[in-house]
mmCIF file of C-alpha atoms in Angstrom:
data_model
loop_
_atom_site.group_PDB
_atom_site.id
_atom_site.type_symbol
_atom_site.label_atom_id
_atom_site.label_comp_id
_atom_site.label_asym_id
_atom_site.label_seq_id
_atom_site.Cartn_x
_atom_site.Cartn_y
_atom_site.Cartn_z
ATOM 1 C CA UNK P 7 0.000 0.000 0.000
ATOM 2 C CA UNK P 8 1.341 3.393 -1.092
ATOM 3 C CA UNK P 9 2.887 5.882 1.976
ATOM 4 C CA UNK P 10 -0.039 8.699 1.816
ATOM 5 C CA UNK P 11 1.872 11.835 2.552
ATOM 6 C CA UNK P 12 1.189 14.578 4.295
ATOM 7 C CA UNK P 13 0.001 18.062 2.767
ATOM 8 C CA UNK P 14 2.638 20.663 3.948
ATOM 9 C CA UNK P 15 2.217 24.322 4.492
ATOM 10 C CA UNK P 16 4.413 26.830 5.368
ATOM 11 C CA UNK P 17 5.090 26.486 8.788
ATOM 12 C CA UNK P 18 4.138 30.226 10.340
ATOM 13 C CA UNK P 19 1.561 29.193 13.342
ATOM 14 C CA UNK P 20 -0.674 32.805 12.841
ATOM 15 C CA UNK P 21 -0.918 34.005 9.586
ATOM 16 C CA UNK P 22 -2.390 37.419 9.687
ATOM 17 C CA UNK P 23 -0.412 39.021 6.664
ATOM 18 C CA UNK P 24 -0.389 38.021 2.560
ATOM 19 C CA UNK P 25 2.080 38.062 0.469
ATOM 20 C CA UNK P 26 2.270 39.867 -3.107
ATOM 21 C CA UNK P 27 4.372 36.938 -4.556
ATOM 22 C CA UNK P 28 5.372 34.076 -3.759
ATOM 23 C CA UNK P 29 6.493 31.599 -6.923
ATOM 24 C CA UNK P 30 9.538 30.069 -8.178
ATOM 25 C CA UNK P 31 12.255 31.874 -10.739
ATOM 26 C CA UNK P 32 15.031 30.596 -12.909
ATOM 27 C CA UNK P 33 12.409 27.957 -14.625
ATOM 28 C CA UNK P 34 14.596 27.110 -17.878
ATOM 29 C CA UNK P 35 12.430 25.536 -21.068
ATOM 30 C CA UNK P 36 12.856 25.375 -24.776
ATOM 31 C CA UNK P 37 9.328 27.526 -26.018
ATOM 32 C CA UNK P 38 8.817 26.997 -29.863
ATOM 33 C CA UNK P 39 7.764 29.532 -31.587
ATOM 34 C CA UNK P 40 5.582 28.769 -35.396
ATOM 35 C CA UNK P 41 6.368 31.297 -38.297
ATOM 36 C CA UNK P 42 4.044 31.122 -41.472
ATOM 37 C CA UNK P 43 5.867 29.380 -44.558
ATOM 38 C CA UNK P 44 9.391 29.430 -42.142
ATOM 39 C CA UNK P 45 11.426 27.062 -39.579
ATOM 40 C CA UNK P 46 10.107 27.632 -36.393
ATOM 41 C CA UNK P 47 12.294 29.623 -33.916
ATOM 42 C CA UNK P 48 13.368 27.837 -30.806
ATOM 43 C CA UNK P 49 14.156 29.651 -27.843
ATOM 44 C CA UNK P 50 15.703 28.757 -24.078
ATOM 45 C CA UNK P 51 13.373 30.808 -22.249
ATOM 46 C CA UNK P 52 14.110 31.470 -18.508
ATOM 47 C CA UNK P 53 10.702 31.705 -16.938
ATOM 48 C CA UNK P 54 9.141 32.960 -13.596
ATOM 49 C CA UNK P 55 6.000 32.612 -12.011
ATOM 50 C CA UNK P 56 4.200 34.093 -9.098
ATOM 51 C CA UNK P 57 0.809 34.114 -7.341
ATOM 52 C CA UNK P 58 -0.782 36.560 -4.505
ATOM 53 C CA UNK P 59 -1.316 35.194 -1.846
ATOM 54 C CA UNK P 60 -4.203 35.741 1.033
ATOM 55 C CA UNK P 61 -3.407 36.336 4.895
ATOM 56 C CA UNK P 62 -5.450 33.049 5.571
ATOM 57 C CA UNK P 63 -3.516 31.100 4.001
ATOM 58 C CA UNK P 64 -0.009 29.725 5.042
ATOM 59 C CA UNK P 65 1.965 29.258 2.101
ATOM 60 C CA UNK P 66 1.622 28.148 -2.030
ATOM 61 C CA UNK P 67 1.625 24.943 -3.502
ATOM 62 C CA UNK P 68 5.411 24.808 -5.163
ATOM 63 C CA UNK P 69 4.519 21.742 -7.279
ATOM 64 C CA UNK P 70 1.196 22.979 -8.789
ATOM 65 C CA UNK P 71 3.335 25.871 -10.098
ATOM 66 C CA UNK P 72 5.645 23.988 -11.761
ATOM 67 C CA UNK P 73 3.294 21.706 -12.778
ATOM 68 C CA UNK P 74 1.585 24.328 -14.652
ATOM 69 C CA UNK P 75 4.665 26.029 -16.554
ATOM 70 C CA UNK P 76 5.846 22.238 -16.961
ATOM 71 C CA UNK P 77 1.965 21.632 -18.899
ATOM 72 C CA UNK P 78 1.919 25.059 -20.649
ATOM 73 C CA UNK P 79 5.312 25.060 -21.961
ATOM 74 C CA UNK P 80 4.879 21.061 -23.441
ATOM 75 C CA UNK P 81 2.002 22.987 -25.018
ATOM 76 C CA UNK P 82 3.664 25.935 -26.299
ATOM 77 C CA UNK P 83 6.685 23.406 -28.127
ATOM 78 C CA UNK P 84 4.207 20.803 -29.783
ATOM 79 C CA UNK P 85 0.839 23.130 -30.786
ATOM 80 C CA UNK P 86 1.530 26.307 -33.052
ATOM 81 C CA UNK P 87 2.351 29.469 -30.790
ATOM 82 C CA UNK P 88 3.211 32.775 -32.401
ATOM 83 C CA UNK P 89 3.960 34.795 -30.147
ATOM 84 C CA UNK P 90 5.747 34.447 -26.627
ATOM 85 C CA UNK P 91 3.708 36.964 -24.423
ATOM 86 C CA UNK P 92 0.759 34.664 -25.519
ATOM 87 C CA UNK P 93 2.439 31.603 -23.819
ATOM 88 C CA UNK P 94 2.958 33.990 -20.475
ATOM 89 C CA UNK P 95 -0.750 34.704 -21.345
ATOM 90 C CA UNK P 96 -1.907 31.198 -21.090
ATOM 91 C CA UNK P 97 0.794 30.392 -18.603
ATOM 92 C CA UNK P 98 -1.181 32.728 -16.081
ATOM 93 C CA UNK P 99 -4.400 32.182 -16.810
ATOM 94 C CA UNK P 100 -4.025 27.943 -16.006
ATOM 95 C CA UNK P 101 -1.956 29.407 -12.673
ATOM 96 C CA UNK P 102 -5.363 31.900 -11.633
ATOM 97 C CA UNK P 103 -7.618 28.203 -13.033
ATOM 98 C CA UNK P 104 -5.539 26.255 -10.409
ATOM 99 C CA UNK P 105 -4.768 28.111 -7.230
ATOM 100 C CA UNK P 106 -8.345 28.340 -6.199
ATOM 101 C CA UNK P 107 -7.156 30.777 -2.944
ATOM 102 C CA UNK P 108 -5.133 33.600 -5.092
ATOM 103 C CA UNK P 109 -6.329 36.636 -7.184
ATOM 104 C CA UNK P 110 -3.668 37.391 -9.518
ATOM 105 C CA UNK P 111 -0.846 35.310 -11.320
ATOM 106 C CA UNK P 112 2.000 36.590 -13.191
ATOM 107 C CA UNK P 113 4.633 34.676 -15.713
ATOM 108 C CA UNK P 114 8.056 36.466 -16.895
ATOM 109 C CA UNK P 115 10.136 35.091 -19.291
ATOM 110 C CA UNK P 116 13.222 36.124 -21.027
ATOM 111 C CA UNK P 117 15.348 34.353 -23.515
ATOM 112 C CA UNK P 118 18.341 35.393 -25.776
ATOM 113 C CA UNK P 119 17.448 36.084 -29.735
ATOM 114 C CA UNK P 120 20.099 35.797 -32.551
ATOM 115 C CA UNK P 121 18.488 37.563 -35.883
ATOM 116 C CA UNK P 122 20.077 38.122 -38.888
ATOM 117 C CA UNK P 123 21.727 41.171 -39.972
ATOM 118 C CA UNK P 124 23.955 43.295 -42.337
ATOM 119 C CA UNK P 125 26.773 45.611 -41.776
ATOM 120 C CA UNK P 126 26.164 49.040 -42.581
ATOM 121 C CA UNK P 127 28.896 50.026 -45.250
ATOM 122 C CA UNK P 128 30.576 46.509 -46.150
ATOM 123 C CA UNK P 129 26.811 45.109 -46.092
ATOM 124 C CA UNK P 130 27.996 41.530 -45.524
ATOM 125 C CA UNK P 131 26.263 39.110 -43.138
ATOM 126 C CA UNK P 132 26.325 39.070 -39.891
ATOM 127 C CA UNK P 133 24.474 37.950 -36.940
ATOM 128 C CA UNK P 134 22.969 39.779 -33.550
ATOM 129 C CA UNK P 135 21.828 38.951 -30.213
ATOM 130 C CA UNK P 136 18.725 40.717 -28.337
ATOM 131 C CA UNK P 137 17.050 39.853 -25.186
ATOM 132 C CA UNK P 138 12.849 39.032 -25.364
ATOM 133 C CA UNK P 139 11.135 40.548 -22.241
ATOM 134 C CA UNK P 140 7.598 38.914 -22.223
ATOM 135 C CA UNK P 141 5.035 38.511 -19.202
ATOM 136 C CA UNK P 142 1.468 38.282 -18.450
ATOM 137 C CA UNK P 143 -0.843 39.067 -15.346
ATOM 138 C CA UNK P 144 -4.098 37.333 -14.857
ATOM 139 C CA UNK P 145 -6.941 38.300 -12.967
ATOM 140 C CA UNK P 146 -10.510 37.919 -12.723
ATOM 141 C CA UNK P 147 -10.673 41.053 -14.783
ATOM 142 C CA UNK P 148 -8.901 39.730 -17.233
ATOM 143 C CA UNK P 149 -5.177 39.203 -18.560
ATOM 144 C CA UNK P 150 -2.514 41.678 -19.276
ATOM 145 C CA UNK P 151 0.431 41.222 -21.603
ATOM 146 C CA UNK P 152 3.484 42.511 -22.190
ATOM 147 C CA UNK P 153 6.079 42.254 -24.785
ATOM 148 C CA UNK P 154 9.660 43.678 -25.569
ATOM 149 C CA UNK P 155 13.260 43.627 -25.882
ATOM 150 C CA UNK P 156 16.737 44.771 -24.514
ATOM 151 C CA UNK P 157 19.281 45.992 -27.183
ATOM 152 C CA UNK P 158 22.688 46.583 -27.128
ATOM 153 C CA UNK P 159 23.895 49.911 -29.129
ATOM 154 C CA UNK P 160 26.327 52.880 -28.796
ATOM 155 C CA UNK P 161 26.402 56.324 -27.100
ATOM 156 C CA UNK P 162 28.196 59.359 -27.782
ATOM 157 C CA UNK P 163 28.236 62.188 -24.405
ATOM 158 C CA UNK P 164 27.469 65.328 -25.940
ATOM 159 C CA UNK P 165 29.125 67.259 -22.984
ATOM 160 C CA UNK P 166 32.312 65.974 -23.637
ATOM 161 C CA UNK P 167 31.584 66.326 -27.004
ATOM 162 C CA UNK P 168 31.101 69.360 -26.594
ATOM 163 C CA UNK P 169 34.577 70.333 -24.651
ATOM 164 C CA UNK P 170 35.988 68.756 -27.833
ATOM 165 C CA UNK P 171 34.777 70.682 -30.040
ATOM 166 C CA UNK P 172 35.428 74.072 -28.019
ATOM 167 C CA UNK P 173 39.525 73.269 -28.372
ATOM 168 C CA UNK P 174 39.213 72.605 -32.013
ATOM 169 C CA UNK P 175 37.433 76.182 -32.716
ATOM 170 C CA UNK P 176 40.316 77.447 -30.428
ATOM 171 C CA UNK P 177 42.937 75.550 -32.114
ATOM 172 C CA UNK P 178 41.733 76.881 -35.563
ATOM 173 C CA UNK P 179 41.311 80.194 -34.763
ATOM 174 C CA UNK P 180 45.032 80.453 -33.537
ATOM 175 C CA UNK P 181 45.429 79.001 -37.007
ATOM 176 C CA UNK P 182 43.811 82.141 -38.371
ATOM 177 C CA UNK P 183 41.047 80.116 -39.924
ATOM 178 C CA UNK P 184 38.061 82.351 -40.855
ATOM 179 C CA UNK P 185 34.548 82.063 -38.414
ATOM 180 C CA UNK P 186 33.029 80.477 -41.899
ATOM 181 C CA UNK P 187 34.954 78.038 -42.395
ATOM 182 C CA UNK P 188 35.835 76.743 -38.741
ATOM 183 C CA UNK P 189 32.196 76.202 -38.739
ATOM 184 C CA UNK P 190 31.459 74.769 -41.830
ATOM 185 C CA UNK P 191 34.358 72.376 -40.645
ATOM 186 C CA UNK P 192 32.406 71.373 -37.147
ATOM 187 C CA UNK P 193 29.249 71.141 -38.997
ATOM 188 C CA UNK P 194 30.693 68.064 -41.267
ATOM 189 C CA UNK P 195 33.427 66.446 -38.972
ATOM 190 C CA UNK P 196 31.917 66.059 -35.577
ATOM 191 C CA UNK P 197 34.529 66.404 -33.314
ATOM 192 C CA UNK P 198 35.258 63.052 -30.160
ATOM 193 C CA UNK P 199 33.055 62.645 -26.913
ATOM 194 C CA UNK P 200 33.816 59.692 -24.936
ATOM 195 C CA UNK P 201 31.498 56.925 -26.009
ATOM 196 C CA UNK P 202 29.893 53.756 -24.459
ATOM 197 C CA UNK P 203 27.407 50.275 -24.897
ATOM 198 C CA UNK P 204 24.492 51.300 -24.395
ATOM 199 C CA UNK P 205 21.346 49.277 -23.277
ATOM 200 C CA UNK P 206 17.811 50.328 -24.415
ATOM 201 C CA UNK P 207 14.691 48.517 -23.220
ATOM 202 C CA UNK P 208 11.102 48.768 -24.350
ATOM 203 C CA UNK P 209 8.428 47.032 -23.710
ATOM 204 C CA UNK P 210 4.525 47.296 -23.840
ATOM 205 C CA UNK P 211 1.627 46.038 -21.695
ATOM 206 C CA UNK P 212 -2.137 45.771 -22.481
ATOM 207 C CA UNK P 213 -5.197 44.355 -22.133
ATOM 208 C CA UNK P 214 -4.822 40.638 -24.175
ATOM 209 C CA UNK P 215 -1.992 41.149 -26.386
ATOM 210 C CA UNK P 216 -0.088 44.043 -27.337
ATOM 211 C CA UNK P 217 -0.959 44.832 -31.427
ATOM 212 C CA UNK P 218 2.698 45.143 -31.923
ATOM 213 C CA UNK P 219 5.508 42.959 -33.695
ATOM 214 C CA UNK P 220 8.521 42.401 -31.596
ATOM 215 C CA UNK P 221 10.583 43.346 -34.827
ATOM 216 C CA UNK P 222 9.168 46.695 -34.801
ATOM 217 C CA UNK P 223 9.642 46.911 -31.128
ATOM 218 C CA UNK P 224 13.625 46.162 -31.607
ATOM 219 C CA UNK P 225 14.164 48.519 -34.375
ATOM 220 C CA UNK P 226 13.090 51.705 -32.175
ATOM 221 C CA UNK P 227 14.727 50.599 -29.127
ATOM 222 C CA UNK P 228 18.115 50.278 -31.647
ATOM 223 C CA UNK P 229 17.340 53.429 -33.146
ATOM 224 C CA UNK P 230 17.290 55.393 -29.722
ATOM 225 C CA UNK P 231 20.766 55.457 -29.128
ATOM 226 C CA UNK P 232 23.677 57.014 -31.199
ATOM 227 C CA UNK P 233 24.608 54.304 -33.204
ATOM 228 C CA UNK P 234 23.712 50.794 -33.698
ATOM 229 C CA UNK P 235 26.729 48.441 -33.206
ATOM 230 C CA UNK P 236 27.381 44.985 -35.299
ATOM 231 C CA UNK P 237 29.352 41.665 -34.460
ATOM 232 C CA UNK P 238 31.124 41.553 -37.320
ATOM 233 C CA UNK P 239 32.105 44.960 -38.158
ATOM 234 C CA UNK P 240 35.358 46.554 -41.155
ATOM 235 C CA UNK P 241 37.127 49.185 -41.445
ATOM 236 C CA UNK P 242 34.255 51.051 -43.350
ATOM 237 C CA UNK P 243 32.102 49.472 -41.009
ATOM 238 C CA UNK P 244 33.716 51.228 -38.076
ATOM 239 C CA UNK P 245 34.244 53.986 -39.767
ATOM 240 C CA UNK P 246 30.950 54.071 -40.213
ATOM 241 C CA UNK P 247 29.521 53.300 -36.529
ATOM 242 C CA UNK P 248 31.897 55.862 -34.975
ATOM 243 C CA UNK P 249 30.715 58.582 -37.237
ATOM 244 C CA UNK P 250 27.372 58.351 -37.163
ATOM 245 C CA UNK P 251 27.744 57.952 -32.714
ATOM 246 C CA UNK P 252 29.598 61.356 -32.959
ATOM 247 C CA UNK P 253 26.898 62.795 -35.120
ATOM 248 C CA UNK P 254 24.060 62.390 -33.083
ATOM 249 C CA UNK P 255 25.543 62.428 -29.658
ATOM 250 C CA UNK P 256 23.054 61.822 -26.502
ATOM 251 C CA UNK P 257 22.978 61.582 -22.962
ATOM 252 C CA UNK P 258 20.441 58.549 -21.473
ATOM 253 C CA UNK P 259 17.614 60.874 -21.199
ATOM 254 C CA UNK P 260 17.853 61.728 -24.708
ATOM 255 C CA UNK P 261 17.683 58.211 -25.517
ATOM 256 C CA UNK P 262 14.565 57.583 -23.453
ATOM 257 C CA UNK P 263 13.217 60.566 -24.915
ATOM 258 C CA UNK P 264 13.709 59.285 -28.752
ATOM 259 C CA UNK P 265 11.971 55.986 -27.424
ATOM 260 C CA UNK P 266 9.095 57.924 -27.022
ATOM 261 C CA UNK P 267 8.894 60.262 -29.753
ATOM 262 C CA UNK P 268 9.366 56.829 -31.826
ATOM 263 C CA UNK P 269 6.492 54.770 -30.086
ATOM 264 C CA UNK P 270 4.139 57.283 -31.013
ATOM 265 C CA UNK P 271 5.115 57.671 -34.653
ATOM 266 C CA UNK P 272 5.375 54.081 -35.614
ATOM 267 C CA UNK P 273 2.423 52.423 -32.772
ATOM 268 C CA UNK P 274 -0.261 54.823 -33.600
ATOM 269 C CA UNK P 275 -2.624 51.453 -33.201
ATOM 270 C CA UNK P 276 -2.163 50.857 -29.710
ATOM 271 C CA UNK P 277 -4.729 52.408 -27.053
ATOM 272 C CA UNK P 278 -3.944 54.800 -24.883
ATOM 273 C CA UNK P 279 -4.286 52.853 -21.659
ATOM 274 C CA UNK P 280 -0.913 50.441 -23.233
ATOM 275 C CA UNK P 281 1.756 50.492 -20.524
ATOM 276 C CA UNK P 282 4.870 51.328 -22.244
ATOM 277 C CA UNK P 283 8.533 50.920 -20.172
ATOM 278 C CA UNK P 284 11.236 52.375 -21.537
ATOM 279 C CA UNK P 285 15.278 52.174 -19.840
ATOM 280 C CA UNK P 286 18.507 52.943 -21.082
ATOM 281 C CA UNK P 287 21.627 51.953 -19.165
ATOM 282 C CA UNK P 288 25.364 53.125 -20.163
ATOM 283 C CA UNK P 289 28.460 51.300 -19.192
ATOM 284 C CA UNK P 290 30.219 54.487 -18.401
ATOM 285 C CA UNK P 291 33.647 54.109 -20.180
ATOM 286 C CA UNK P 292 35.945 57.010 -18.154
ATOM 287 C CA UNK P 293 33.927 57.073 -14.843
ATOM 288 C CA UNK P 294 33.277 53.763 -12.499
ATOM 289 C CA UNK P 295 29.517 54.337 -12.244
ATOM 290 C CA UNK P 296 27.002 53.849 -14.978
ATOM 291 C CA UNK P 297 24.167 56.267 -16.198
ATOM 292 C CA UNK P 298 20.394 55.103 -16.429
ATOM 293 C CA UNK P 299 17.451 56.505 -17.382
ATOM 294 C CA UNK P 300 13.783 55.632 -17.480
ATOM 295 C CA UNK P 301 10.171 56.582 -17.908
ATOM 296 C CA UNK P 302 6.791 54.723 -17.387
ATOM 297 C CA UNK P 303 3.727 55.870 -18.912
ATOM 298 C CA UNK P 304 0.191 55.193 -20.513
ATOM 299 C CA UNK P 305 0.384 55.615 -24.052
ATOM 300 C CA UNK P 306 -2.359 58.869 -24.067
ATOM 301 C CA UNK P 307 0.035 60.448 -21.429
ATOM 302 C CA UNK P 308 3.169 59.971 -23.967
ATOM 303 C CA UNK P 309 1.008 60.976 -26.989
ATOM 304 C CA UNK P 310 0.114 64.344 -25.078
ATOM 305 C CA UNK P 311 3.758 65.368 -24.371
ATOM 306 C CA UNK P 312 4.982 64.129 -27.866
ATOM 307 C CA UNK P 313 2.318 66.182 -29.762
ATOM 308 C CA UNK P 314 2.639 68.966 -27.073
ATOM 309 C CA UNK P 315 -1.230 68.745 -26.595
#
């Protein structure tokens, strides 16, 4: 006859106080996702998963959790699934379906992207890496999802930049070079700022699913920076990346600020209650600390500003 064991709560003898989250992180599993008339894309998605729970009750049932990601995620690898925040999506839901004691479920997941790419001046192949931020909150109200990406790129400081280009004017003028053409020179030949990686996030969160391709979602968050950088990279290549940093030189706000501008050109679609998160990080290169900068808003709030209304 089979040992019947024991059901197990946490061990706390008065529970007066509930918890936000409680769940399990670092959940590794290979999430297939279909592409129409293309090879499916295979990811190693790093998930995590979390339910509310009540001051009643003692603790959360560990195994149903897993058991749940473990069911989804068989799902997600042998059924057609499109998009990843739609796996979080059904991931939370079947968590809110089977802990009948909590309110709210949520399911993050991140996993590491290699797309294909082209150098700018050489244009030869090449490959690059991004980061998928996905997740999904269920309620009785309904679900949320969000979807986005982290994206390496380049930064210029326009301060030192700036200091730069102050001792070339100098340095010309003692040169007796004319006011016309010292600036006609600065205008073409921007002049060296200390530059660093720089890592732009975006995501967006709404009701069901965000009406937004992650592809579009990566190109703005690359675009927000000075320069977008390449694996494989020549001479004309570099040439080319260092330029075009030094031409369009920004501080982090900046960047979070052309984020912006660029979600409400390009995702006119989405409602004005969408969620949008966007961060940029430098890895200072001539100081020890790093520079961030971020902003959190509903889409009507970042349409306002943008248009000035």
């Amino acid at each position: 006859m089979a040992h019947q064991l024991p059901d197990v709560q946490a061990t706390s003898p008065d529970v007066t106080v509930g918890l936000n989250r409680v769940g399990v992180t670092g959940v590794e599993k290979l999430v297939k996702l279909a592409r129409k008339d293309k090879r499916p894309i295979v990811l190693m998605a790093n998930f995590s998963v979390f339910v509310d729970l009540p001051s009643w009750r003692k603790g959360a049932d560990m195994s149903r959790n897993m058991e749940v990601i473990d069911e989804v995620l068989e799902q997600a690898v042998s059924e057609p699934a499109y998009r990843v925040e739609d796996v979080c999506g059904d991931a939370a839901e079947r968590l809110l379906k089977k802990h009948k004691y909590t309110s709210r479920a949520e399911v993050h997941m991140e996993a590491e992207l290699v797309i294909r790419d082209r150098t700018p001046a050489s244009d030869l192949e090449t490959q690059s890496t991004i980061d998928i931020i996905a997740s999904a909150e269920a309620t009785e109200e309904g679900t949320f999802e969000e979807i986005g990406a982290r994206v390496v790129g380049m930064t210029v400081c326009p301060c030192s930049q700036g200091m730069s280009e102050s001792r070339a004017r100098d340095t010309l003028e003692q040169l007796s070079v004319d006011e016309d053409t010292i600036d006609a020179f600065l205008e073409k030949v921007p002049q060296p700022g200390h530059s660093q990686r720089g890592h732009a996030t975006l995501t967006v969160k709404c009701r069901d699913a965000p009406k937004v391709d992650l592809m579009d979602i990566v190109e703005v968050a690359r675009d927000s920076m000075s320069a977008r950088i390449y694996n494989l990279a020549k001479r004309p290549d570099e040439d080319h990346m260092t330029y075009e940093a030094h031409a369009d030189a920004k501080f982090v706000e900046d960047c979070v600020r052309a984020m912006a501008e660029d979600v409400v050109e390009r995702f006119d679609q989405l409602p004005d209650t969408t969620v949008v998160t966007m961060k940029q990080s430098n890895d200072e290169s001539i100081h020890q600390h790093n520079a961030h900068a971020e902003r959190v808003a509903e889409m009507g709030s970042l349409r306002a500003e943008v248009n000035g209304d």
